[in-house]
Coordinates of C-alpha atoms in Angstrom, one line a residue:
Chain A
X1 CA 0.0 0.0 0.0
X2 CA 1.2 3.5 -0.8
X3 CA 2.3 5.4 2.3
X4 CA 2.8 9.2 2.1
X5 CA 3.8 10.9 5.4
X6 CA 2.4 8.1 7.5
X7 CA -0.9 8.1 5.6
X8 CA -1.8 4.8 3.8
X9 CA -3.6 5.1 0.6
X10 CA -5.2 2.4 -1.5
X11 CA -5.2 4.4 -4.8
X12 CA -2.1 5.4 -6.6
X13 CA -3.7 8.2 -8.6
X14 CA -3.8 11.8 -7.5
X15 CA -6.1 14.1 -9.3
X16 CA -6.0 17.9 -9.8
X17 CA -9.2 19.9 -9.6
X18 CA -8.6 22.8 -12.1
X19 CA -10.1 23.5 -15.5
X20 CA -13.0 20.9 -15.5
X21 CA -16.1 21.9 -17.5
X22 CA -18.0 22.1 -14.2
X23 CA -17.7 21.1 -10.5
X24 CA -20.3 18.4 -11.2
X25 CA -18.0 16.8 -13.9
X26 CA -15.1 17.2 -11.5
X27 CA -16.9 15.3 -8.7
X28 CA -17.8 12.5 -11.1
X29 CA -14.2 12.3 -12.4
X30 CA -12.9 12.0 -8.8
X31 CA -15.4 9.3 -8.1
X32 CA -14.5 7.2 -11.1
X33 CA -10.8 7.7 -10.7
X34 CA -11.0 6.2 -7.2
X35 CA -8.3 8.8 -6.3
X36 CA -7.6 9.1 -2.6
X37 CA -6.1 12.5 -2.9
X38 CA -7.1 15.6 -4.9
X39 CA -4.9 18.7 -5.2
X40 CA -6.4 22.2 -5.1
X41 CA -4.9 25.5 -6.2
X42 CA -5.4 28.1 -3.6
X43 CA -4.0 30.9 -5.6
X44 CA -6.0 30.4 -8.8
X45 CA -9.3 30.4 -7.0
X46 CA -8.5 33.3 -4.7
X47 CA -9.1 37.0 -5.3
X48 CA -8.3 39.9 -3.0
X49 CA -7.3 37.4 -0.3
X50 CA -10.8 35.8 -0.3
X51 CA -10.8 32.2 -1.3
X52 CA -13.5 30.4 -3.3
X53 CA -15.8 29.4 -0.5
X54 CA -18.4 27.4 -2.4
X55 CA -15.9 25.7 -4.6
X56 CA -13.7 24.7 -1.7
X57 CA -16.7 23.5 0.1
X58 CA -17.5 21.3 -2.9
X59 CA -13.9 19.9 -2.8
X60 CA -14.2 19.2 0.9
X61 CA -17.4 17.3 0.2
X62 CA -15.7 15.0 -2.3
X63 CA -14.7 12.8 0.7
X64 CA -11.1 12.4 -0.3
X65 CA -7.9 13.7 1.2
X66 CA -7.0 17.3 0.1
X67 CA -3.5 18.3 -1.0
X68 CA -3.5 22.0 -1.4
X69 CA -0.9 23.3 -3.9
X70 CA 1.0 26.5 -4.4
X71 CA 0.4 26.6 -8.2
X72 CA 1.1 30.1 -9.6
X73 CA 3.7 31.0 -7.0
X74 CA 7.0 32.3 -8.4
X75 CA 9.1 32.7 -5.3
X76 CA 9.8 30.9 -2.0
X77 CA 8.1 33.6 0.0
X78 CA 5.0 33.6 -2.1
X79 CA 4.8 29.8 -1.9
X80 CA 5.3 29.9 1.9
X81 CA 2.5 32.5 2.3
X82 CA 0.1 30.4 0.1
X83 CA 1.0 27.2 2.1
X84 CA 0.1 28.9 5.3
X85 CA -3.2 30.2 3.8
X86 CA -3.9 26.6 2.6
X87 CA -3.3 25.3 6.1
X88 CA -6.0 27.7 7.4
X89 CA -8.5 27.0 4.7
X90 CA -8.2 23.2 4.5
X91 CA -6.9 22.4 8.0
X92 CA -4.0 20.2 6.7
X93 CA -0.2 20.3 7.0
X94 CA 0.1 18.7 3.6
X95 CA 1.3 21.0 0.8
X96 CA 2.2 20.4 -2.8
X97 CA 5.0 22.8 -3.2
X98 CA 5.2 24.4 -6.6
X99 CA 7.6 27.3 -7.3
X100 CA 7.5 28.3 -10.9
X101 CA 10.6 29.7 -12.4
X102 CA 9.1 31.0 -15.7
X103 CA 5.5 31.8 -16.2
X104 CA 5.5 30.6 -19.8
X105 CA 7.4 27.3 -19.7
X106 CA 6.2 26.6 -16.1
X107 CA 9.7 25.1 -15.3
X108 CA 10.1 24.8 -11.5
X109 CA 12.6 27.1 -9.9
X110 CA 14.5 24.4 -8.0
X111 CA 16.6 26.9 -6.0
X112 CA 13.5 28.6 -4.6
X113 CA 11.8 25.2 -4.2
X114 CA 14.6 23.8 -2.0
X115 CA 14.5 27.0 0.1
X116 CA 10.7 27.0 0.5
X117 CA 10.8 23.2 1.3
X118 CA 13.3 23.8 4.1
X119 CA 11.3 26.6 5.7
X120 CA 7.9 24.8 5.4
X121 CA 9.3 21.6 6.8
X122 CA 10.7 23.5 9.8
X123 CA 7.2 24.9 10.3
X124 CA 5.7 21.5 10.5
X125 CA 4.4 21.1 6.9
X126 CA 4.5 17.8 5.1
X127 CA 6.0 19.0 1.8
X128 CA 5.3 17.3 -1.6
X129 CA 7.7 19.1 -3.9
X130 CA 7.1 19.4 -7.6
X131 CA 10.6 19.1 -9.0
X132 CA 12.5 18.1 -12.1
X133 CA 14.3 14.7 -12.5
X134 CA 17.6 16.2 -11.3
X135 CA 19.1 13.9 -8.7
X136 CA 21.1 16.5 -6.9
X137 CA 18.0 18.7 -6.5
X138 CA 16.2 15.6 -5.2
X139 CA 18.9 15.0 -2.6
X140 CA 18.7 18.6 -1.4
X141 CA 14.9 18.3 -1.1
X142 CA 15.3 15.2 1.0
X143 CA 17.9 17.0 3.1
X144 CA 15.5 19.9 3.5
X145 CA 13.1 17.4 5.1
X146 CA 10.8 16.2 2.2
X147 CA 9.7 12.6 2.4
X148 CA 8.1 12.4 -1.0
X149 CA 9.3 13.6 -4.4
X150 CA 7.2 14.6 -7.3
X151 CA 9.3 14.8 -10.4
X152 CA 7.8 15.9 -13.8
X153 CA 8.1 13.7 -16.8
X154 CA 7.4 16.6 -19.2
X155 CA 6.3 20.2 -18.8
X156 CA 3.0 20.9 -17.0
X157 CA 0.0 20.5 -19.3
X158 CA 2.2 19.4 -22.3
X159 CA 0.6 15.9 -22.4
X160 CA 3.9 14.8 -23.9
X161 CA 4.4 11.7 -21.7
X162 CA 7.8 10.5 -20.3
X163 CA 10.4 12.5 -22.3
X164 CA 13.4 11.0 -20.5
X165 CA 12.6 7.6 -19.2
X166 CA 16.3 7.0 -18.4
X167 CA 16.3 9.9 -16.0
X168 CA 13.2 8.6 -14.3
X169 CA 14.8 5.1 -14.0
X170 CA 17.9 6.7 -12.5
X171 CA 15.8 8.5 -10.0
X172 CA 14.0 5.4 -9.0
X173 CA 17.3 3.6 -8.5
X174 CA 18.8 6.5 -6.6
X175 CA 15.9 6.7 -4.1
X176 CA 14.5 3.2 -3.7
X177 CA 12.8 4.0 -0.3
X178 CA 11.3 7.4 -1.1
X179 CA 7.8 7.6 -2.6
X180 CA 8.1 9.0 -6.1
X181 CA 5.1 10.5 -7.8
X182 CA 5.2 11.6 -11.4
X183 CA 3.5 15.0 -11.3
X184 CA 3.4 16.7 -14.6
X185 CA 3.3 16.0 -18.3
X186 CA 1.2 12.8 -18.5
X187 CA -1.1 13.0 -21.5
X188 CA -2.6 9.5 -21.9
X189 CA -3.2 6.4 -19.9
X190 CA -0.3 4.6 -21.5
X191 CA 2.0 7.3 -20.2
X192 CA 0.8 6.5 -16.7
X193 CA 1.3 2.8 -17.2
X194 CA 4.8 3.4 -18.5
X195 CA 6.0 5.4 -15.4
X196 CA 4.3 2.9 -13.1
X197 CA 6.2 0.1 -14.9
X198 CA 9.4 2.0 -14.1
X199 CA 8.5 1.5 -10.4
X200 CA 7.0 4.9 -9.6
X201 CA 4.7 4.9 -6.7
X202 CA 1.9 7.1 -8.0
X203 CA 0.9 9.6 -10.7
X204 CA -0.7 13.0 -10.4
X205 CA -2.9 14.2 -13.3
X206 CA -5.0 17.2 -14.0
X207 CA -5.2 18.6 -17.6
X208 CA -5.2 15.1 -19.2
X209 CA -8.4 14.3 -17.4
X210 CA -10.0 17.8 -17.1
X211 CA -9.6 18.6 -20.8
X212 CA -10.6 15.2 -22.1
X213 CA -13.8 14.9 -24.1
X214 CA -15.3 12.8 -21.3
X215 CA -13.3 13.6 -18.1
X216 CA -15.0 10.9 -15.8
X217 CA -14.3 8.2 -18.4
X218 CA -10.7 9.4 -18.9
X219 CA -10.2 9.4 -15.1
X220 CA -11.2 5.8 -15.0
X221 CA -9.0 4.9 -17.9
X222 CA -6.0 6.5 -16.1
X223 CA -6.9 4.6 -12.9
X224 CA -6.9 1.3 -14.7
X225 CA -3.6 2.1 -16.5
X226 CA -2.0 3.2 -13.2
X227 CA -3.1 -0.1 -11.6
X228 CA -1.9 -2.1 -14.6
X229 CA 1.5 -0.5 -14.6
X230 CA 1.9 -1.1 -10.9
X231 CA 0.8 -4.7 -11.1
X232 CA 3.2 -5.3 -14.0
X233 CA 6.1 -3.7 -12.0
X234 CA 5.4 -6.0 -9.1
X235 CA 4.9 -9.0 -11.4
X236 CA 8.3 -8.6 -13.0
X237 CA 8.5 -7.8 -16.7
X238 CA 10.6 -9.4 -19.3
X239 CA 13.5 -7.4 -20.6
X240 CA 13.3 -6.9 -24.4
X241 CA 15.8 -8.9 -26.5
X242 CA 16.8 -8.7 -30.1
X243 CA 15.9 -12.2 -31.2
X244 CA 12.6 -14.1 -31.4
X245 CA 12.3 -16.7 -28.7
X246 CA 9.8 -19.5 -29.5
X247 CA 7.5 -20.1 -26.6
X248 CA 7.4 -23.8 -27.3
X249 CA 10.5 -25.9 -28.2
X250 CA 11.0 -26.3 -32.0
X251 CA 11.8 -30.0 -32.4
X252 CA 13.8 -31.1 -35.4
X253 CA 15.4 -27.8 -36.2
X254 CA 19.0 -27.0 -35.8
X255 CA 19.5 -24.9 -32.7
X256 CA 22.2 -22.4 -31.8
X257 CA 23.1 -22.2 -35.5
Chain B
X1 CA -54.9 37.6 -16.8
X2 CA -52.5 37.5 -13.9
X3 CA -50.1 40.0 -12.4
X4 CA -46.5 38.9 -11.9
X5 CA -43.6 40.5 -10.1
X6 CA -40.1 40.1 -11.6
X7 CA -37.3 40.8 -9.2
X8 CA -34.1 41.8 -11.1
X9 CA -33.8 43.8 -14.3
X10 CA -30.9 41.8 -15.7
X11 CA -31.0 39.6 -18.7
X12 CA -33.0 36.8 -17.1
X13 CA -35.6 39.2 -15.5
X14 CA -36.2 41.2 -18.7
X15 CA -36.4 38.1 -20.8
X16 CA -39.0 36.5 -18.6
X17 CA -40.9 39.8 -18.3
X18 CA -41.1 39.9 -22.0
X19 CA -42.3 36.3 -22.3
X20 CA -45.0 36.8 -19.8
X21 CA -46.2 40.0 -21.4
X22 CA -46.3 38.3 -24.8
X23 CA -48.6 35.7 -23.3
X24 CA -51.0 38.5 -22.2
X25 CA -50.0 38.6 -18.5
X26 CA -49.3 41.8 -16.5
X27 CA -45.8 42.3 -15.2
X28 CA -44.1 44.6 -12.7
X29 CA -40.3 44.6 -12.7
X30 CA -38.3 45.8 -9.7
X31 CA -34.5 46.4 -9.3
X32 CA -32.7 48.4 -6.7
X33 CA -30.5 49.8 -9.5
X34 CA -31.6 53.0 -11.3
X35 CA -31.3 51.5 -14.7
X36 CA -31.7 48.0 -16.2
X37 CA -28.9 45.5 -16.7
X38 CA -26.5 46.8 -14.1
X39 CA -25.6 43.4 -12.5
X40 CA -23.7 40.5 -14.1
X41 CA -25.3 41.4 -17.5
X42 CA -23.4 44.6 -17.6
X43 CA -20.1 42.7 -17.9
X44 CA -21.3 40.1 -20.3
X45 CA -19.6 39.5 -23.7
X46 CA -22.9 39.2 -25.5
X47 CA -21.8 36.3 -27.6
X48 CA -24.6 34.1 -29.0
X49 CA -22.2 31.3 -29.6
X50 CA -23.9 27.9 -28.9
X51 CA -21.5 26.0 -31.1
X52 CA -18.4 27.3 -29.4
X53 CA -19.8 26.9 -25.9
X54 CA -20.4 23.2 -26.7
X55 CA -16.6 22.8 -26.3
X56 CA -17.0 22.7 -22.5
X57 CA -20.7 22.5 -22.0
X58 CA -23.4 19.8 -22.4
X59 CA -25.3 19.3 -25.6
X60 CA -28.3 21.0 -24.1
X61 CA -26.5 24.4 -24.1
X62 CA -26.3 24.0 -27.9
X63 CA -29.9 22.9 -28.4
X64 CA -31.3 25.6 -26.1
X65 CA -29.0 28.3 -27.4
X66 CA -29.6 27.8 -31.1
X67 CA -32.7 30.0 -31.2
X68 CA -31.2 32.8 -29.1
X69 CA -30.1 35.0 -32.0
X70 CA -33.5 34.9 -33.6
X71 CA -35.2 35.7 -30.2
X72 CA -33.0 38.7 -29.6
X73 CA -33.5 39.9 -33.2
X74 CA -37.2 39.7 -32.7
X75 CA -37.4 41.5 -29.3
X76 CA -34.8 44.1 -30.1
X77 CA -34.7 44.5 -33.9
X78 CA -31.3 45.4 -35.2
X79 CA -29.4 44.3 -32.0
X80 CA -28.0 41.1 -33.4
X81 CA -24.9 41.0 -35.5
X82 CA -24.7 37.8 -37.4
X83 CA -21.1 37.6 -38.5
X84 CA -20.1 34.4 -36.8
X85 CA -17.2 33.7 -34.5
X86 CA -13.5 33.3 -35.3
X87 CA -11.4 31.0 -33.1
X88 CA -7.6 31.3 -33.3
X89 CA -4.6 30.3 -31.3
X90 CA -0.9 31.0 -31.2
X91 CA 1.1 28.6 -33.4
X92 CA 2.6 26.7 -30.5
X93 CA -0.9 26.0 -29.0
X94 CA -2.2 24.6 -32.3
X95 CA -3.2 21.4 -30.6
X96 CA -5.8 23.4 -28.6
X97 CA -7.4 24.5 -31.8
X98 CA -7.5 20.9 -33.1
X99 CA -9.0 19.8 -29.8
X100 CA -11.6 22.7 -30.0
X101 CA -12.5 21.6 -33.5
X102 CA -13.0 18.0 -32.4
X103 CA -15.4 19.0 -29.6
X104 CA -17.6 21.3 -31.6
X105 CA -19.7 21.3 -34.8
X106 CA -20.8 24.1 -37.1
X107 CA -17.3 25.3 -38.1
X108 CA -15.0 25.3 -41.1
X109 CA -11.2 25.6 -41.1
X110 CA -9.8 28.8 -42.6
X111 CA -6.3 29.2 -44.0
X112 CA -4.1 32.4 -43.9
X113 CA -5.8 34.0 -46.9
X114 CA -9.3 33.2 -45.8
X115 CA -8.6 34.7 -42.4
X116 CA -7.4 37.9 -44.1
X117 CA -10.6 38.0 -46.2
X118 CA -12.7 37.8 -43.1
X119 CA -10.8 40.0 -40.7
X120 CA -8.2 42.1 -42.6
X121 CA -6.8 43.4 -39.3
X122 CA -5.6 39.9 -38.4
X123 CA -3.9 39.4 -41.8
X124 CA -0.7 37.4 -41.6
X125 CA -1.1 36.8 -37.9
X126 CA -2.5 33.3 -37.9
X127 CA -2.0 30.3 -40.2
X128 CA -5.2 28.6 -39.3
X129 CA -8.5 29.4 -37.7
X130 CA -12.0 28.0 -37.0
X131 CA -14.9 29.9 -38.3
X132 CA -18.4 29.4 -36.8
X133 CA -20.5 31.0 -39.4
X134 CA -23.9 30.6 -37.8
X135 CA -23.0 32.4 -34.5
X136 CA -23.9 36.0 -33.6
X137 CA -23.2 38.6 -31.0
X138 CA -24.8 41.7 -29.6
X139 CA -23.9 44.6 -27.3
X140 CA -25.5 43.5 -23.9
X141 CA -26.0 47.0 -22.6
X142 CA -27.8 48.2 -25.7
X143 CA -29.8 45.0 -26.0
X144 CA -31.1 45.3 -22.5
X145 CA -32.0 49.0 -22.9
X146 CA -33.8 48.0 -26.1
X147 CA -35.6 45.1 -24.4
X148 CA -36.7 47.4 -21.6
X149 CA -38.2 49.7 -24.1
X150 CA -40.1 46.8 -25.8
X151 CA -41.3 45.7 -22.3
X152 CA -42.6 49.2 -21.6
X153 CA -44.4 49.3 -24.9
X154 CA -46.1 46.0 -24.0
X155 CA -47.3 47.5 -20.7
X156 CA -44.7 46.3 -18.3
X157 CA -44.1 48.6 -15.3
X158 CA -40.6 49.2 -14.0
X159 CA -39.9 50.2 -10.4
X160 CA -36.2 51.0 -10.4
X161 CA -34.0 52.4 -7.7
X162 CA -34.2 52.1 -4.0
X163 CA -37.7 52.7 -2.7
X164 CA -40.8 50.9 -1.3
X165 CA -41.7 47.7 -3.2
X166 CA -45.0 48.0 -5.0
X167 CA -47.8 46.6 -2.8
X168 CA -50.0 44.6 -5.1
X169 CA -51.6 41.2 -5.1
X170 CA -49.2 39.2 -7.3
X171 CA -50.0 35.8 -8.6
X172 CA -46.4 34.9 -8.3
X173 CA -42.9 36.3 -7.9
X174 CA -40.0 35.6 -10.2
X175 CA -36.6 35.8 -8.6
X176 CA -34.1 36.8 -11.3
X177 CA -31.7 38.5 -9.0
X178 CA -28.6 36.6 -10.4
X179 CA -25.8 36.5 -7.9
X180 CA -28.0 38.0 -5.2
X181 CA -29.9 34.8 -5.1
X182 CA -26.8 32.7 -4.1
X183 CA -27.5 32.7 -0.4
X184 CA -31.2 31.8 -0.9
X185 CA -31.0 29.0 -3.5
X186 CA -29.3 25.8 -2.5
X187 CA -26.5 24.7 -4.7
X188 CA -25.8 28.1 -6.2
X189 CA -22.3 29.4 -6.1
X190 CA -20.5 32.5 -7.6
X191 CA -17.8 32.4 -10.3
X192 CA -15.9 35.6 -10.6
X193 CA -15.4 37.1 -14.1
X194 CA -13.1 40.0 -14.8
X195 CA -13.1 42.0 -18.1
X196 CA -12.0 45.2 -19.6
X197 CA -12.8 47.5 -22.5
X198 CA -10.0 48.6 -24.9
X199 CA -10.4 51.5 -27.3
X200 CA -8.3 51.7 -30.4
X201 CA -8.8 52.9 -34.0
X202 CA -5.9 50.7 -35.2
X203 CA -7.8 47.4 -35.1
X204 CA -11.1 46.6 -36.8
X205 CA -13.0 43.3 -36.1
X206 CA -16.4 42.4 -37.4
X207 CA -17.0 39.5 -35.1
X208 CA -15.9 38.0 -31.7
X209 CA -12.5 36.5 -31.8
X210 CA -11.6 33.8 -29.4
X211 CA -8.0 33.0 -28.8
X212 CA -7.4 29.7 -27.1
X213 CA -4.6 29.2 -24.6
X214 CA -3.9 26.4 -22.1
X215 CA -4.2 28.9 -19.2
X216 CA -5.5 32.2 -20.4
X217 CA -8.0 31.8 -23.1
X218 CA -9.7 35.1 -24.0
X219 CA -12.3 36.5 -26.3
X220 CA -12.4 40.0 -27.9
X221 CA -15.8 41.3 -28.9
X222 CA -16.0 44.3 -31.1
X223 CA -18.4 47.1 -30.0
X224 CA -19.2 50.4 -31.6
X225 CA -16.9 53.5 -31.3
X226 CA -13.6 51.5 -31.7
X227 CA -14.2 49.7 -28.5
X228 CA -13.4 46.0 -27.7
X229 CA -14.6 44.0 -24.8
X230 CA -11.9 41.7 -23.6
X231 CA -12.9 38.9 -21.3
X232 CA -13.0 37.0 -19.1
X233 CA -11.4 35.3 -16.2
X234 CA -13.1 32.4 -14.4
X235 CA -12.3 32.3 -10.7
X236 CA -14.1 30.2 -8.2
X237 CA -14.9 32.9 -5.7
X238 CA -17.8 35.3 -4.8
X239 CA -15.4 38.2 -4.2
X240 CA -16.6 41.1 -6.4
X241 CA -13.7 43.5 -5.6
X242 CA -11.8 45.3 -8.4
X243 CA -9.9 43.3 -11.0
X244 CA -6.5 42.0 -9.8
X245 CA -3.3 43.1 -11.3
X246 CA -2.6 39.5 -12.4
X247 CA -5.8 39.2 -14.3
X248 CA -5.4 42.6 -15.9
X249 CA -1.9 41.6 -17.0
X250 CA -3.1 38.2 -18.4
X251 CA -6.0 39.7 -20.3
X252 CA -3.8 42.5 -21.7
X253 CA -1.0 40.1 -22.6
X254 CA -3.5 37.9 -24.4
X255 CA -5.0 40.9 -26.2
X256 CA -1.5 42.0 -27.2
X257 CA -0.7 38.6 -28.5
X258 CA -3.9 38.7 -30.6
X259 CA -2.8 42.0 -32.1
X260 CA 0.1 44.2 -31.0
X261 CA -2.0 47.4 -31.7
X262 CA -4.0 46.5 -28.6
X263 CA -0.8 47.4 -26.7
X264 CA -1.4 51.0 -27.7
X265 CA -5.1 50.9 -27.0
X266 CA -6.7 52.9 -24.1
X267 CA -8.1 50.8 -21.2
X268 CA -11.4 52.7 -20.9
X269 CA -13.1 50.4 -18.4
X270 CA -12.5 47.4 -16.2
X271 CA -15.2 45.4 -14.6
X272 CA -15.9 42.5 -12.3
X273 CA -19.1 40.4 -12.3
X274 CA -20.2 37.4 -10.3
X275 CA -21.7 34.6 -12.4
X276 CA -24.2 32.6 -10.4
X277 CA -23.8 28.9 -11.2
X278 CA -25.0 25.4 -10.1
X279 CA -22.5 22.6 -9.8
X280 CA -23.1 21.5 -13.4
X281 CA -22.9 25.1 -14.7
X282 CA -26.3 24.8 -16.3
X283 CA -29.2 27.1 -15.4
X284 CA -32.5 26.0 -13.9
X285 CA -36.0 27.3 -13.3
X286 CA -36.6 26.4 -9.6
X287 CA -39.5 26.7 -7.3
X288 CA -39.4 29.2 -4.5
X289 CA -41.8 30.0 -1.7
X290 CA -43.8 32.5 -3.7
X291 CA -43.1 31.6 -7.3
X292 CA -40.1 30.6 -9.4
X293 CA -36.5 31.6 -9.8
X294 CA -34.4 31.6 -12.9
X295 CA -31.1 30.8 -11.5
X296 CA -27.5 29.8 -12.4
X297 CA -27.2 31.5 -15.7
X298 CA -23.4 31.1 -15.3
X299 CA -21.6 32.4 -18.5
X300 CA -24.7 31.8 -20.7
X301 CA -27.0 34.7 -19.8
X302 CA -27.6 36.1 -23.2
X303 CA -27.4 32.7 -24.8
X304 CA -29.8 30.8 -22.6
X305 CA -32.1 33.5 -21.0
X306 CA -34.6 33.3 -23.9
X307 CA -35.0 29.5 -23.4
X308 CA -35.2 29.7 -19.6
X309 CA -37.6 32.6 -19.8
X310 CA -39.9 30.7 -22.0
X311 CA -39.8 27.7 -19.6
X312 CA -40.6 29.9 -16.7
X313 CA -43.3 31.8 -18.4
X314 CA -45.1 28.7 -19.6
X315 CA -45.0 27.2 -16.1
X316 CA -46.4 30.4 -14.6
X317 CA -49.1 31.1 -17.2
X318 CA -50.3 27.5 -17.0
X319 CA -50.2 27.6 -13.2
X320 CA -52.2 30.8 -13.1
X321 CA -54.8 29.5 -15.6
X322 CA -55.2 26.4 -13.5
X323 CA -55.7 28.4 -10.3
X324 CA -58.3 30.6 -12.0
X325 CA -60.1 27.5 -13.2
X326 CA -60.2 26.1 -9.7
X327 CA -61.5 29.4 -8.3
X328 CA -64.2 29.5 -10.9

């Protein structure tokens, strides 16, 4: 079972709550995904310091664990402030820490990220950092007190899928005991299956589901792919080889020729 | 004949007042504002774009919205401009345009030259566009002023501005108070929308242009006097305070990306409205203690008010007729 900051979760899918056609569609997507955690952007749904009361109430009523995020923050101080607001609004120490370095590419600013992670951990937060696949940054995040890492596999919202599977493999090998969640860039269920086959512990999705033609159906498709990938990883997959291997012995033919 | 009280002189209130008058009923309309259409309607884009809206809305928005342009044309002659809608995107977001096309019907693909023919101001700026020929738009403020005039001509009585409510024996009350109904109607929430008006003589558009973007999609609706309405953000909050610097920046950035001349335009107005919405973002006619409410128009006020008003008017007229029969 997946364990994040002492909390056990049966689902390995985390779902974002932004950009759905309506809150009703969002609720149905969460239900069909079976997700145990949803992320919520505080900043996007806040105006003049007043947060979206009715929408947040709706999210609370989904009956799943809430992981507030700091999407849209561009500096450590902004992210820290948003995290504290989130703690007030949702009554949780969990925070998905996102510090964006560039508003256009949405690349994480890993320097500010590490700084914010350190301060928030010191203040009692359980930090889920959105990071790149850089191993040194990952080490610094762990040193800052993070017990979960959330690397991207491609830029946010790109739907590009795993762009550098070798880097993801290296990260898995480098941190065998740390829960690793692929956070951004997944576009289709096969992408989710692929990273789960690499041994990742969970996936986090938003745009791929929210912007699908039928978000609830897509949520279910991702849930199945995530489970399939996990199951395959545990079952042990064959490594590819260059030659055909007959599955039954071929009698009467010359072998090893 | 029955007498009805319509609360709220926005798009829903005026539409249902008209539909009741047309059925031979008497109608009083109250609003605490001094003129009609000062609530969320004031900040509307006025796009009658059922095909485009289908991208993120249920099929019913398309079916109910199809007749909207004809309805507005009939109640306020000359208000509707039937030039269609143009949908474009920056080259790197081209997949958003393909996605939009796959979710919608009623469009054709245009190439560079066809875009120039349609909107010379956008010449050379986009390689591809979607054209929704059968869509229309109107100026919400003018349309509501015109509709109020039509209502007066049909005998509807307005009681505008603060003052004592008319004390009459109403058959039923229609709550069309938009966001003000949020505390009273279960399931309603507010979705903040921010918009602005730009003024420039350097750009000419004949139809609404939507520019898709993964995070900051915008539309620009041309008005008279070289003005352009640029909208609109969607933020899940009921805060109706002034537009934020971030939203202003995003809307202006997007407008600038659509045409650099917007960078030199004057910002003549900014505005914030609260869209009342149910969880499925689809409006409803709901029963209240003393009548009905048309609630949750969301971002589809001008598109769906005609259909919702007809529904409400039919229910009220039938109900009133039934009661009279019972009394007789």
